[in-house]
PDB file of C-alpha atoms in Angstrom:
ATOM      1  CA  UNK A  18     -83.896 257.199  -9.055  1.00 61.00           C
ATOM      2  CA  UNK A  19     -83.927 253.793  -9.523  1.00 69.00           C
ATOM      3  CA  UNK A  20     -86.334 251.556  -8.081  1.00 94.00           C
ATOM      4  CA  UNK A  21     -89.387 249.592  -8.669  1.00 97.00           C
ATOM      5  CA  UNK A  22     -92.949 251.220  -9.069  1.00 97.00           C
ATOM      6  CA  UNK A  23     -96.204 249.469  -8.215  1.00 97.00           C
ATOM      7  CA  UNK A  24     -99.420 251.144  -9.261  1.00 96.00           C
ATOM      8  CA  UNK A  25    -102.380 251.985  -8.483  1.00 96.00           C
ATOM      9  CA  UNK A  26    -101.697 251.964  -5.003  1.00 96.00           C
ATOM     10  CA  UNK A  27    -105.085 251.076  -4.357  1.00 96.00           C
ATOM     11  CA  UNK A  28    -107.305 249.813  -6.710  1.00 95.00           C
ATOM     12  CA  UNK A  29    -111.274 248.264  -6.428  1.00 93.00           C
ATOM     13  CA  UNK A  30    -112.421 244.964  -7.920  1.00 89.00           C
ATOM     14  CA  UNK A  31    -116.569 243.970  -8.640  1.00 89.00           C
ATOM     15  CA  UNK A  32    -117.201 240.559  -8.365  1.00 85.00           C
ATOM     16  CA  UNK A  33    -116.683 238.959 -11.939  1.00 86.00           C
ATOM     17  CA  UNK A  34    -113.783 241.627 -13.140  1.00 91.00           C
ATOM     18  CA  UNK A  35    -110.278 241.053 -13.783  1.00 94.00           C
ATOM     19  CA  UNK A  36    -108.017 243.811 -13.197  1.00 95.00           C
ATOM     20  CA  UNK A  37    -104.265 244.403 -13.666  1.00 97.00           C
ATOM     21  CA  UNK A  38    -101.753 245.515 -11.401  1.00 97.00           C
ATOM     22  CA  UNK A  39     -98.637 247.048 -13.179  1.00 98.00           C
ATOM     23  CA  UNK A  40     -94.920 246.637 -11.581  1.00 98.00           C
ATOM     24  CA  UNK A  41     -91.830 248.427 -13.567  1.00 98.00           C
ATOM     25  CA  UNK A  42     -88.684 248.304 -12.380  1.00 97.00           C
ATOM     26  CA  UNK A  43     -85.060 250.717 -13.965  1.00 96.00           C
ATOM     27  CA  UNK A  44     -82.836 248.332 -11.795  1.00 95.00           C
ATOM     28  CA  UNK A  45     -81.973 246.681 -14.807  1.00 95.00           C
ATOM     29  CA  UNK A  46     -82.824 242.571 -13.040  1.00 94.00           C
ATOM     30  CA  UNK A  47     -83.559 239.755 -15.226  1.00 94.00           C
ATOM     31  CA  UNK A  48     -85.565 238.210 -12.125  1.00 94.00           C
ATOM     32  CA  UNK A  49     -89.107 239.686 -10.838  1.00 96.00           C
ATOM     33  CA  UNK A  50     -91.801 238.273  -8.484  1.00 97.00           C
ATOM     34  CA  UNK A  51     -94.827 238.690  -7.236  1.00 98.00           C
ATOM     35  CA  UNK A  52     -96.121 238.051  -3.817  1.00 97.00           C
ATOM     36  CA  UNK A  53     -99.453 238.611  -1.758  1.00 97.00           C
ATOM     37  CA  UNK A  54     -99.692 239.275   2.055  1.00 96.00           C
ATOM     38  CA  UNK A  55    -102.455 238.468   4.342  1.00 95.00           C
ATOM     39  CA  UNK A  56    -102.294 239.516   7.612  1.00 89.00           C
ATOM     40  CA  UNK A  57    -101.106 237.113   9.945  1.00 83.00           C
ATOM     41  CA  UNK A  58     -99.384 235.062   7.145  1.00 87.00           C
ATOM     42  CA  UNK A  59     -96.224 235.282   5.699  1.00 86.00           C
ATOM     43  CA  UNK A  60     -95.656 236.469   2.489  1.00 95.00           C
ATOM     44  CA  UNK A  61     -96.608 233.632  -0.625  1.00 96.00           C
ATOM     45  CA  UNK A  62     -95.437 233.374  -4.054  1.00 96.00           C
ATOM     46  CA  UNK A  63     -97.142 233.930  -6.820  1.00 97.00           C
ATOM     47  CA  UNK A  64     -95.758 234.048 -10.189  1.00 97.00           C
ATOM     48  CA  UNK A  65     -91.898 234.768 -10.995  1.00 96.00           C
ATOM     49  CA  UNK A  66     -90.204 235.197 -14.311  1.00 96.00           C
ATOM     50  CA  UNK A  67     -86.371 234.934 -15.054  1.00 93.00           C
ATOM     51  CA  UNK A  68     -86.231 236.008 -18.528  1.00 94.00           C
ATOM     52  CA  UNK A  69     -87.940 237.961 -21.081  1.00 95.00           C
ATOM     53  CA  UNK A  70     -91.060 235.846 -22.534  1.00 96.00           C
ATOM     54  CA  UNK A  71     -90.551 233.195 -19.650  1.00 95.00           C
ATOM     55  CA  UNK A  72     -92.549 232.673 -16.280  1.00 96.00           C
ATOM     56  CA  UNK A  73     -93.386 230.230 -13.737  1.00 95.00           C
ATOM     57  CA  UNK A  74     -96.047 229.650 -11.241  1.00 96.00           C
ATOM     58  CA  UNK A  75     -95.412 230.148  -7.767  1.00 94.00           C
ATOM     59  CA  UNK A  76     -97.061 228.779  -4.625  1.00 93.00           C
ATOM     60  CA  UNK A  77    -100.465 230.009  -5.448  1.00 96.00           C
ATOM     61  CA  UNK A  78    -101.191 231.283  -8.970  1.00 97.00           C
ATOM     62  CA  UNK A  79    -104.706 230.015  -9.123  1.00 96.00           C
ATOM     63  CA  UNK A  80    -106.822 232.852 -10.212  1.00 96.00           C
ATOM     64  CA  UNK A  81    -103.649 234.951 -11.736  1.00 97.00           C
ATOM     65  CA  UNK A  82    -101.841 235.355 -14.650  1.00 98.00           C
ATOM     66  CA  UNK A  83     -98.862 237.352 -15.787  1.00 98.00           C
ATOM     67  CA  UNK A  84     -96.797 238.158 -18.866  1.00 98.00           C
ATOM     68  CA  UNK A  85     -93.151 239.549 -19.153  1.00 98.00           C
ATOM     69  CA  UNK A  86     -93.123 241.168 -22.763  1.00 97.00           C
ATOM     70  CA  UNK A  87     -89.928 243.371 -21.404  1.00 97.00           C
ATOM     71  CA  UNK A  88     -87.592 243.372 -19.156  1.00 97.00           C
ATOM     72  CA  UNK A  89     -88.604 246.197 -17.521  1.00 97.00           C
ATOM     73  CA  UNK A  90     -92.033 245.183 -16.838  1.00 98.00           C
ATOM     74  CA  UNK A  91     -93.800 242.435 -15.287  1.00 98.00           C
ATOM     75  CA  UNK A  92     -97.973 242.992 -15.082  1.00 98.00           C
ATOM     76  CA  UNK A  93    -100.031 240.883 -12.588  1.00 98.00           C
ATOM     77  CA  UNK A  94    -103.669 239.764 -13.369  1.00 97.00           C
ATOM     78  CA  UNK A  95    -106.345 239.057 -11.220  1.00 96.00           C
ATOM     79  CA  UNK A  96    -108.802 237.333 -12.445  1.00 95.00           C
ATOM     80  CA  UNK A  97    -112.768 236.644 -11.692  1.00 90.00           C
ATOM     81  CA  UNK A  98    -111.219 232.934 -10.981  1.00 90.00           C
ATOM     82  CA  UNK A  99    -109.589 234.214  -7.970  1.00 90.00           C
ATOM     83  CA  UNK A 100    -112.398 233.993  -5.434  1.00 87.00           C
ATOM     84  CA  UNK A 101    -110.669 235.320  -2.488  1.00 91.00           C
ATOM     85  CA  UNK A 102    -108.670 238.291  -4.417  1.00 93.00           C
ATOM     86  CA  UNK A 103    -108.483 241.013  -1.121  1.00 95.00           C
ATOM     87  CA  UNK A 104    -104.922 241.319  -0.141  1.00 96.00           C
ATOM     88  CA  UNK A 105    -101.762 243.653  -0.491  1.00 97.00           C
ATOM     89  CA  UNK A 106    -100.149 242.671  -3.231  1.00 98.00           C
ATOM     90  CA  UNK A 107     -95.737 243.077  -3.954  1.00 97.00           C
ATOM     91  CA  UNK A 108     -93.963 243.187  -6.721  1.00 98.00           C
ATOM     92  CA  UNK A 109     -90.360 242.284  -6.476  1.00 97.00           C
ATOM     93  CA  UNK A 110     -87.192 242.630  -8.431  1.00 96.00           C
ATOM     94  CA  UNK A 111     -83.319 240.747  -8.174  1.00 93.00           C
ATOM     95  CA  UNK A 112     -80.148 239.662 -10.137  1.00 90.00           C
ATOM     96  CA  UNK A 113     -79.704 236.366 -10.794  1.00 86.00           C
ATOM     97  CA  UNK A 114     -77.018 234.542  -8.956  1.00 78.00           C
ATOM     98  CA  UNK A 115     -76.049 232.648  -5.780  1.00 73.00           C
ATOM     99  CA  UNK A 116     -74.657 234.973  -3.331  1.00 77.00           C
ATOM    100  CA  UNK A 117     -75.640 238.682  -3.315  1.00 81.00           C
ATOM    101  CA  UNK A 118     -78.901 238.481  -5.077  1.00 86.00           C
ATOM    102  CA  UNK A 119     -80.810 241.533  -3.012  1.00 92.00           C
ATOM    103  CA  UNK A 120     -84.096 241.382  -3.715  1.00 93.00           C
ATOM    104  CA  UNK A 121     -86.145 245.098  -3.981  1.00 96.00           C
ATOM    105  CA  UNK A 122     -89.728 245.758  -3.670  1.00 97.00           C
ATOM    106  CA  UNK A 123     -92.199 248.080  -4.451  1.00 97.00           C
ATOM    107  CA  UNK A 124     -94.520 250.276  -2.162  1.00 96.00           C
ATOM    108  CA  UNK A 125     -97.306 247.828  -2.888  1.00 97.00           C
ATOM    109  CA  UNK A 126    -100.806 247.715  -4.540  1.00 97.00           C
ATOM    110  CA  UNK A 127    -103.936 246.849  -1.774  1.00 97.00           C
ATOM    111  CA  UNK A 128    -106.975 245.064  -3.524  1.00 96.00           C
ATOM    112  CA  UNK A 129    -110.156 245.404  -2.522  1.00 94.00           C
ATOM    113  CA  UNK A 130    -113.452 243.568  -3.641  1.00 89.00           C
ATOM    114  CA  UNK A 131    -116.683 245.452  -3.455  1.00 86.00           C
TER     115      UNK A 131
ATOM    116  CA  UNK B  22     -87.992 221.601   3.959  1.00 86.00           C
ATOM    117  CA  UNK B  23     -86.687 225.068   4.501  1.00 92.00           C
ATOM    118  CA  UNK B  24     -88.780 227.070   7.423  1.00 95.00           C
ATOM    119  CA  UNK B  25     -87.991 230.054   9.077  1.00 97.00           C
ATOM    120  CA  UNK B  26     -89.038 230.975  12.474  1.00 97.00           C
ATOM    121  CA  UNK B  27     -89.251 234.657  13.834  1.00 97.00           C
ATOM    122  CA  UNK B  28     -88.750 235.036  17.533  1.00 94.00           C
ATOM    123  CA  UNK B  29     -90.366 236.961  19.001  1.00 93.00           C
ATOM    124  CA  UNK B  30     -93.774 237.885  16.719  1.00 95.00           C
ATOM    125  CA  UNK B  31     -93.680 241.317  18.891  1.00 96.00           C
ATOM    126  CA  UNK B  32     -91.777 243.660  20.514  1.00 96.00           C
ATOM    127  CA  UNK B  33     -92.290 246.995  22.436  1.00 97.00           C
ATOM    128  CA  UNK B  34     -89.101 249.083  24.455  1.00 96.00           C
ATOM    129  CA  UNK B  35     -88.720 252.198  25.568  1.00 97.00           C
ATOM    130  CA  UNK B  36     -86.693 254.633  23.268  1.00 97.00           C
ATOM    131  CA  UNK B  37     -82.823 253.896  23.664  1.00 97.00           C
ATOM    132  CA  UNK B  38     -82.743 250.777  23.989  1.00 97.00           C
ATOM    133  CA  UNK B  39     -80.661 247.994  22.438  1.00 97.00           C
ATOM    134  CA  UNK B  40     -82.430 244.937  21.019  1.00 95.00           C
ATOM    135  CA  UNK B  41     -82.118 242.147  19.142  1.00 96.00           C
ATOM    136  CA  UNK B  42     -84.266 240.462  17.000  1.00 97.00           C
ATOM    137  CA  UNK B  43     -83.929 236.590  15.978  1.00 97.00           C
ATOM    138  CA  UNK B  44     -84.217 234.684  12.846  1.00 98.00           C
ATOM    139  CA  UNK B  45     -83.703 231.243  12.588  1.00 98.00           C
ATOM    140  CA  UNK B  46     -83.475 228.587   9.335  1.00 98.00           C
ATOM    141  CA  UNK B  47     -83.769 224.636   9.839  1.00 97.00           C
ATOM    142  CA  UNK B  48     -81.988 224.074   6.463  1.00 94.00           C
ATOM    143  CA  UNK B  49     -78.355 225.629   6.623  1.00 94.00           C
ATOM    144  CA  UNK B  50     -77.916 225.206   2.460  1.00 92.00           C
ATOM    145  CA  UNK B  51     -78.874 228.533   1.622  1.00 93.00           C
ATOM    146  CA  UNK B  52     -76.965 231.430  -0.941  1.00 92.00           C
ATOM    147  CA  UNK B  53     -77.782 234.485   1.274  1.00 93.00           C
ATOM    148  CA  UNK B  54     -80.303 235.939   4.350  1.00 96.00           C
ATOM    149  CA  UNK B  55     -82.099 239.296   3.816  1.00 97.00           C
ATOM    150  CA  UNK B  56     -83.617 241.480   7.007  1.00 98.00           C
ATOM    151  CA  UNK B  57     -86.373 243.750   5.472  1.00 98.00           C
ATOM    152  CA  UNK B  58     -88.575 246.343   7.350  1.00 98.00           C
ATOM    153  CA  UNK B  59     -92.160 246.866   6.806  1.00 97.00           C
ATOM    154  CA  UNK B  60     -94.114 250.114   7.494  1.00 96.00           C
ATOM    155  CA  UNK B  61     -97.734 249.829   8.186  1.00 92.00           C
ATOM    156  CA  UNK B  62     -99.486 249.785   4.494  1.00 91.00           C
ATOM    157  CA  UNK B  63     -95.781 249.841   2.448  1.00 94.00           C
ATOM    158  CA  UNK B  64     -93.651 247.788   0.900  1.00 95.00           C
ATOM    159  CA  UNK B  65     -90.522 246.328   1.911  1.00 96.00           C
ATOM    160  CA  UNK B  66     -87.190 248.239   2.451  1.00 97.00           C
ATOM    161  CA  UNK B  67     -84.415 246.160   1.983  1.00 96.00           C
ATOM    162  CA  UNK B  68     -82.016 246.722   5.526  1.00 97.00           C
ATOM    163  CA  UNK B  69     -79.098 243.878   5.023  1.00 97.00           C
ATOM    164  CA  UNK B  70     -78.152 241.275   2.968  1.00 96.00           C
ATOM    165  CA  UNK B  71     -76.065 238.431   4.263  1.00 96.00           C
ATOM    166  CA  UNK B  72     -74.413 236.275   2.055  1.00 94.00           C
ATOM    167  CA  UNK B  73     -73.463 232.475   2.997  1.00 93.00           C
ATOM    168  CA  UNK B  74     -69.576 233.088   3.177  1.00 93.00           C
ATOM    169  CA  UNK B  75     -70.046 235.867   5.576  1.00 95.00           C
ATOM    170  CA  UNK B  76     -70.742 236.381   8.888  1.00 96.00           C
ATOM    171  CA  UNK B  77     -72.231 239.442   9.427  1.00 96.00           C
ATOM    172  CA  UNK B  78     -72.888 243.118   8.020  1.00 96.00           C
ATOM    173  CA  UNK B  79     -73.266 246.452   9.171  1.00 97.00           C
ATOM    174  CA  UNK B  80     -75.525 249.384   8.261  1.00 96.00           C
ATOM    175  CA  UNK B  81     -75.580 252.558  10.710  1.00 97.00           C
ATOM    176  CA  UNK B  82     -77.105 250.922  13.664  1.00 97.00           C
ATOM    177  CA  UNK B  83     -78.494 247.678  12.389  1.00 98.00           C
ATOM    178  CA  UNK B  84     -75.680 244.737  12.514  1.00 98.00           C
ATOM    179  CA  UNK B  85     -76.878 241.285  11.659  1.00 98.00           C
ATOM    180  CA  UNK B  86     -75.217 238.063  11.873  1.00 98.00           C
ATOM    181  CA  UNK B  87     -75.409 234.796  10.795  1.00 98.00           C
ATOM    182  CA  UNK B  88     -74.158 231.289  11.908  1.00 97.00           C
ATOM    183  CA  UNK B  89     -75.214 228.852   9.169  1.00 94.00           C
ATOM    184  CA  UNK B  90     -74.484 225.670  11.377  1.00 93.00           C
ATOM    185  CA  UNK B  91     -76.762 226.418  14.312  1.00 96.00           C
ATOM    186  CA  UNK B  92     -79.405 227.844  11.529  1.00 97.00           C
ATOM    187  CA  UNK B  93     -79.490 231.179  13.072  1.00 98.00           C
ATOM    188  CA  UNK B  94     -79.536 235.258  12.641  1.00 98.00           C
ATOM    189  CA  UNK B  95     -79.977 238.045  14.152  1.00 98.00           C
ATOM    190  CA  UNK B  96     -80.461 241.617  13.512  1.00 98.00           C
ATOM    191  CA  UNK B  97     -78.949 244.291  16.786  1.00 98.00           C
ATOM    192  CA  UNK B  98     -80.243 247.355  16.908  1.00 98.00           C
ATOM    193  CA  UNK B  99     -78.754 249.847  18.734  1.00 98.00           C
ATOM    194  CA  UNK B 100     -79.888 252.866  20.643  1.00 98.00           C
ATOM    195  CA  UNK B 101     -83.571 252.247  19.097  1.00 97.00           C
ATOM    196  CA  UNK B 102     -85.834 255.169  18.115  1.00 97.00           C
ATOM    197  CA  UNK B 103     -89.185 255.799  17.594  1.00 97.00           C
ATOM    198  CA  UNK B 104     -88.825 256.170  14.283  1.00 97.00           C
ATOM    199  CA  UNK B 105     -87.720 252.290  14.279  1.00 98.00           C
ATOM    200  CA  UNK B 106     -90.942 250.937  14.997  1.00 98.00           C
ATOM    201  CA  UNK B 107     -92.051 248.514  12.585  1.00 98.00           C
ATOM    202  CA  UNK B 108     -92.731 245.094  11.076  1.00 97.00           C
ATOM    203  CA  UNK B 109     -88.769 243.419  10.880  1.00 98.00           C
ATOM    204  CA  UNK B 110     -88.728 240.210   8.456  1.00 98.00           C
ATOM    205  CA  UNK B 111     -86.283 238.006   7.539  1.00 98.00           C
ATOM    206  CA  UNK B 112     -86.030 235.581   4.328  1.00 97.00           C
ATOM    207  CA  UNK B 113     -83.204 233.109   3.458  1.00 95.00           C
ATOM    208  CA  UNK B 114     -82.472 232.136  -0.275  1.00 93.00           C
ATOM    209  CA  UNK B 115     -82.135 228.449  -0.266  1.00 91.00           C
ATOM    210  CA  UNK B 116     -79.130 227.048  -2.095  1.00 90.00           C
ATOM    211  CA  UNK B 117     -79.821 225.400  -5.355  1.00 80.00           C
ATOM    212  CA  UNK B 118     -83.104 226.717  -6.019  1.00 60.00           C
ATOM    213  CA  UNK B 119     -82.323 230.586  -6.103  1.00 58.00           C
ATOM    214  CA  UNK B 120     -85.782 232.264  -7.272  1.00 65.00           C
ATOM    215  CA  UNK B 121     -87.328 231.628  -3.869  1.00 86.00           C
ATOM    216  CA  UNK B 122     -87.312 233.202  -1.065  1.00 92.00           C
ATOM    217  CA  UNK B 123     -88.334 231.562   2.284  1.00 94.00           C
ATOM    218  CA  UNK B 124     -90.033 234.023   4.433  1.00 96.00           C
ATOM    219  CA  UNK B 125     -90.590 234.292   8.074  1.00 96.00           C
ATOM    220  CA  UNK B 126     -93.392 236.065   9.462  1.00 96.00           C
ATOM    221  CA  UNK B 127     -91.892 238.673  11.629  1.00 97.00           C
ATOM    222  CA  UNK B 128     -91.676 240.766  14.471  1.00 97.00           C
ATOM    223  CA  UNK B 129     -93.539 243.705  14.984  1.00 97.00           C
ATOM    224  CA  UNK B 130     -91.725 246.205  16.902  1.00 98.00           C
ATOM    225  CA  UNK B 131     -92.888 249.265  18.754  1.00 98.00           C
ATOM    226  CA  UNK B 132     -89.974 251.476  20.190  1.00 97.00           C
ATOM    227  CA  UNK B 133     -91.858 254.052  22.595  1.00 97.00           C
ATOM    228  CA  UNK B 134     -90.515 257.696  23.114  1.00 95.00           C
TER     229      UNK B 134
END
């Protein structure tokens, strides 16, 4: 099937620690995102590459990196800088173009600190 | 600045009922408008896609529509189910700058058998 899969589905942070949430995607798009949803807020950009070896902040990187080593993949980093980290985070996937670029999510990854 | 208003933030009918939800743009440059549903805890399921030169689309029960020069769409659904409950959003791609999506911040719907 193809899709996009986000994992762990739920993962833990201590205060200090970085941790990685992974996004693949077999839809074979040049374009992925990432976004993080609070409740009561809409959803805010993160990071987004076009291209292999090429990515650019979103709305509110502070605290995260990325990397986009393959096409396929496209792994999100949360780092101790992030002080507010808790959220549901989505990974997103789409063609590039003008008109009938559908974008595709995954089923998600919730953060917690403890 | 492109914002996008979701009207109303929550909805509850009884089972059968036909409803429409609205979603509405102040910049009317934009490539395409996506509906999306949201289960409690999931991602996002991707329900239409609308692209600029069109004026509406059809999937099963869901039709949306969109009128670029009064900055509007909306997304009929008929004969609603229980199963239909859920969070609806809506996000336009503004033109020229493709990568991002604007995003409204939905309406929560609650169809009761």
């Amino acid at each position: 099937d193809g899709g996009i899969t986000q994992s762990p589905k739920y993962l833990f942070r201590k205060e200090g620690q970085n941790v990685t949430l992974s996004c693949e995607q077999n839809l074979n798009h040049d374009a992925m995102y990432w976004y993080r949803q609070d409740p009561g807020q809409g959803l805010r950009l993160i990071y987004y590459s076009q291209i292999v070896n090429d990515f650019q902040k979103g709305d509110i990187a502070e605290g995260y990196s990325v990397s986009r080593e393959k096409k396929e993949s496209f792994p999100l980093t949360v780092t101790s800088a992030q002080k507010n980290p808790t959220a549901f985070y989505l990974c997103a996937s789409s063609i590039i173009g003008q008109g009938n670029t559908e974008a595709f999510f995954g089923q998600g990854t919730r953060l917690t600190v403890v | 600045k492109q914002e996008v208003t979701q009207i109303p933030a929550a909805l509850s009918v009884p089972e059968g009922e036909n409803l429409v939800l609205n979603c509405s743009f102040t910049d009317s440059a934009i490539y395409n408008l996506q509906w999306f549903r949201q289960d409690p805890g999931k991602g996002l399921t991707s329900l239409l896609l609308i692209q600029s030169s069109q004026r509406e689309q059809t999937s099963g029960r869901l039709n949306a529509s969109l009128d670029k020069s009064s900055g509007r769409s909306t997304l009929y659904i008929a004969a609603s189910q229980p199963g239909d409950s859920a969070t609806y959003l809506c996000a336009v791609r503004p033109a020229g700058n493709n990568r991002k999506l604007i995003w409204g911040l939905g309406t929560s719907l609650a169809v009761n058998p």
